[in-house]
């Protein structure tokens, strides 16, 4: 009776029977679950960082006086949307 040895259980074939195959499948499944959890956590961290950056930028622009805002063409009511989405027509403009 020979035992098949897989040095990397994730690379073990799914059709393996016996304990080695079950361990390989369990390891692969656990790895996928952890990988997906890491991706979701990473997306949440990135979203939190971007939200922090948006709030900081909006706060900085709100601290500008009305005359300067008028010079750059921004109304106070537009600050949040401009910080998050930009202004219409500015996609290709270089200042």
mmCIF file of C-alpha atoms in Angstrom, residues 1-84:
data_model
loop_
_atom_site.group_PDB
_atom_site.id
_atom_site.type_symbol
_atom_site.label_atom_id
_atom_site.label_comp_id
_atom_site.label_asym_id
_atom_site.label_seq_id
_atom_site.Cartn_x
_atom_site.Cartn_y
_atom_site.Cartn_z
ATOM 1 C CA UNK A 1 0.000 0.000 0.000
ATOM 2 C CA UNK A 2 1.614 3.249 -1.115
ATOM 3 C CA UNK A 3 0.805 6.633 0.296
ATOM 4 C CA UNK A 4 0.835 9.616 -2.000
ATOM 5 C CA UNK A 5 2.676 12.584 -0.534
ATOM 6 C CA UNK A 6 1.763 16.119 -1.575
ATOM 7 C CA UNK A 7 4.289 18.667 -0.309
ATOM 8 C CA UNK A 8 1.795 21.482 -0.936
ATOM 9 C CA UNK A 9 -1.701 20.413 0.208
ATOM 10 C CA UNK A 10 -3.332 23.202 -1.794
ATOM 11 C CA UNK A 11 -1.875 21.740 -4.983
ATOM 12 C CA UNK A 12 -3.179 18.242 -4.193
ATOM 13 C CA UNK A 13 -5.648 16.917 -6.737
ATOM 14 C CA UNK A 14 -9.298 17.160 -5.698
ATOM 15 C CA UNK A 15 -9.943 13.537 -6.658
ATOM 16 C CA UNK A 16 -7.551 12.153 -4.039
ATOM 17 C CA UNK A 17 -9.220 9.662 -1.798
ATOM 18 C CA UNK A 18 -8.350 9.004 1.793
ATOM 19 C CA UNK A 19 -7.089 11.339 4.490
ATOM 20 C CA UNK A 20 -4.606 13.173 2.245
ATOM 21 C CA UNK A 21 -7.360 14.161 -0.182
ATOM 22 C CA UNK A 22 -9.680 15.295 2.598
ATOM 23 C CA UNK A 23 -6.914 17.350 4.210
ATOM 24 C CA UNK A 24 -6.045 18.898 0.852
ATOM 25 C CA UNK A 25 -9.668 19.834 0.215
ATOM 26 C CA UNK A 26 -10.091 21.242 3.732
ATOM 27 C CA UNK A 27 -6.875 23.230 3.395
ATOM 28 C CA UNK A 28 -7.891 24.586 0.001
ATOM 29 C CA UNK A 29 -11.352 25.545 1.300
ATOM 30 C CA UNK A 30 -9.910 27.220 4.408
ATOM 31 C CA UNK A 31 -7.377 29.086 2.289
ATOM 32 C CA UNK A 32 -10.121 30.375 -0.010
ATOM 33 C CA UNK A 33 -12.271 31.519 2.908
ATOM 34 C CA UNK A 34 -9.349 33.322 4.526
ATOM 35 C CA UNK A 35 -8.333 34.880 1.204
ATOM 36 C CA UNK A 36 -11.844 36.197 0.625
ATOM 37 C CA UNK A 37 -12.072 37.498 4.185
ATOM 38 C CA UNK A 38 -8.775 39.299 3.665
ATOM 39 C CA UNK A 39 -10.051 40.864 0.446
ATOM 40 C CA UNK A 40 -13.234 42.086 2.127
ATOM 41 C CA UNK A 41 -11.253 43.451 5.080
ATOM 42 C CA UNK A 42 -8.816 45.150 2.703
ATOM 43 C CA UNK A 43 -11.686 46.783 0.806
ATOM 44 C CA UNK A 44 -13.106 48.080 4.073
ATOM 45 C CA UNK A 45 -9.753 49.524 5.106
ATOM 46 C CA UNK A 46 -9.323 51.192 1.707
ATOM 47 C CA UNK A 47 -12.835 52.646 1.928
ATOM 48 C CA UNK A 48 -12.102 54.033 5.410
ATOM 49 C CA UNK A 49 -8.857 55.621 4.193
ATOM 50 C CA UNK A 50 -10.592 57.217 1.204
ATOM 51 C CA UNK A 51 -13.405 58.539 3.412
ATOM 52 C CA UNK A 52 -10.821 60.092 5.721
ATOM 53 C CA UNK A 53 -9.100 61.741 2.749
ATOM 54 C CA UNK A 54 -12.414 63.104 1.414
ATOM 55 C CA UNK A 55 -13.317 64.583 4.787
ATOM 56 C CA UNK A 56 -9.894 66.161 5.223
ATOM 57 C CA UNK A 57 -9.986 67.706 1.725
ATOM 58 C CA UNK A 58 -13.519 69.033 2.283
ATOM 59 C CA UNK A 59 -12.468 70.505 5.630
ATOM 60 C CA UNK A 60 -9.503 72.264 4.008
ATOM 61 C CA UNK A 61 -11.683 73.738 1.253
ATOM 62 C CA UNK A 62 -14.341 74.853 3.782
ATOM 63 C CA UNK A 63 -11.610 76.816 5.579
ATOM 64 C CA UNK A 64 -11.073 78.983 2.477
ATOM 65 C CA UNK A 65 -12.785 82.372 2.422
ATOM 66 C CA UNK A 66 -15.734 83.099 0.114
ATOM 67 C CA UNK A 67 -13.703 85.325 -2.200
ATOM 68 C CA UNK A 68 -11.148 82.601 -2.889
ATOM 69 C CA UNK A 69 -13.871 80.023 -3.420
ATOM 70 C CA UNK A 70 -15.552 82.373 -5.889
ATOM 71 C CA UNK A 71 -12.206 82.829 -7.697
ATOM 72 C CA UNK A 72 -11.866 79.086 -8.248
ATOM 73 C CA UNK A 73 -15.545 78.728 -9.147
ATOM 74 C CA UNK A 74 -16.834 76.768 -6.159
ATOM 75 C CA UNK A 75 -19.924 77.490 -4.075
ATOM 76 C CA UNK A 76 -19.934 76.329 -0.452
ATOM 77 C CA UNK A 77 -22.882 74.060 -1.189
ATOM 78 C CA UNK A 78 -20.826 72.205 -3.827
ATOM 79 C CA UNK A 79 -17.756 71.411 -1.724
ATOM 80 C CA UNK A 80 -18.685 67.847 -0.717
ATOM 81 C CA UNK A 81 -19.722 66.748 -4.188
ATOM 82 C CA UNK A 82 -16.716 68.382 -5.848
ATOM 83 C CA UNK A 83 -14.324 66.691 -3.414
ATOM 84 C CA UNK A 84 -15.881 63.272 -4.033
#
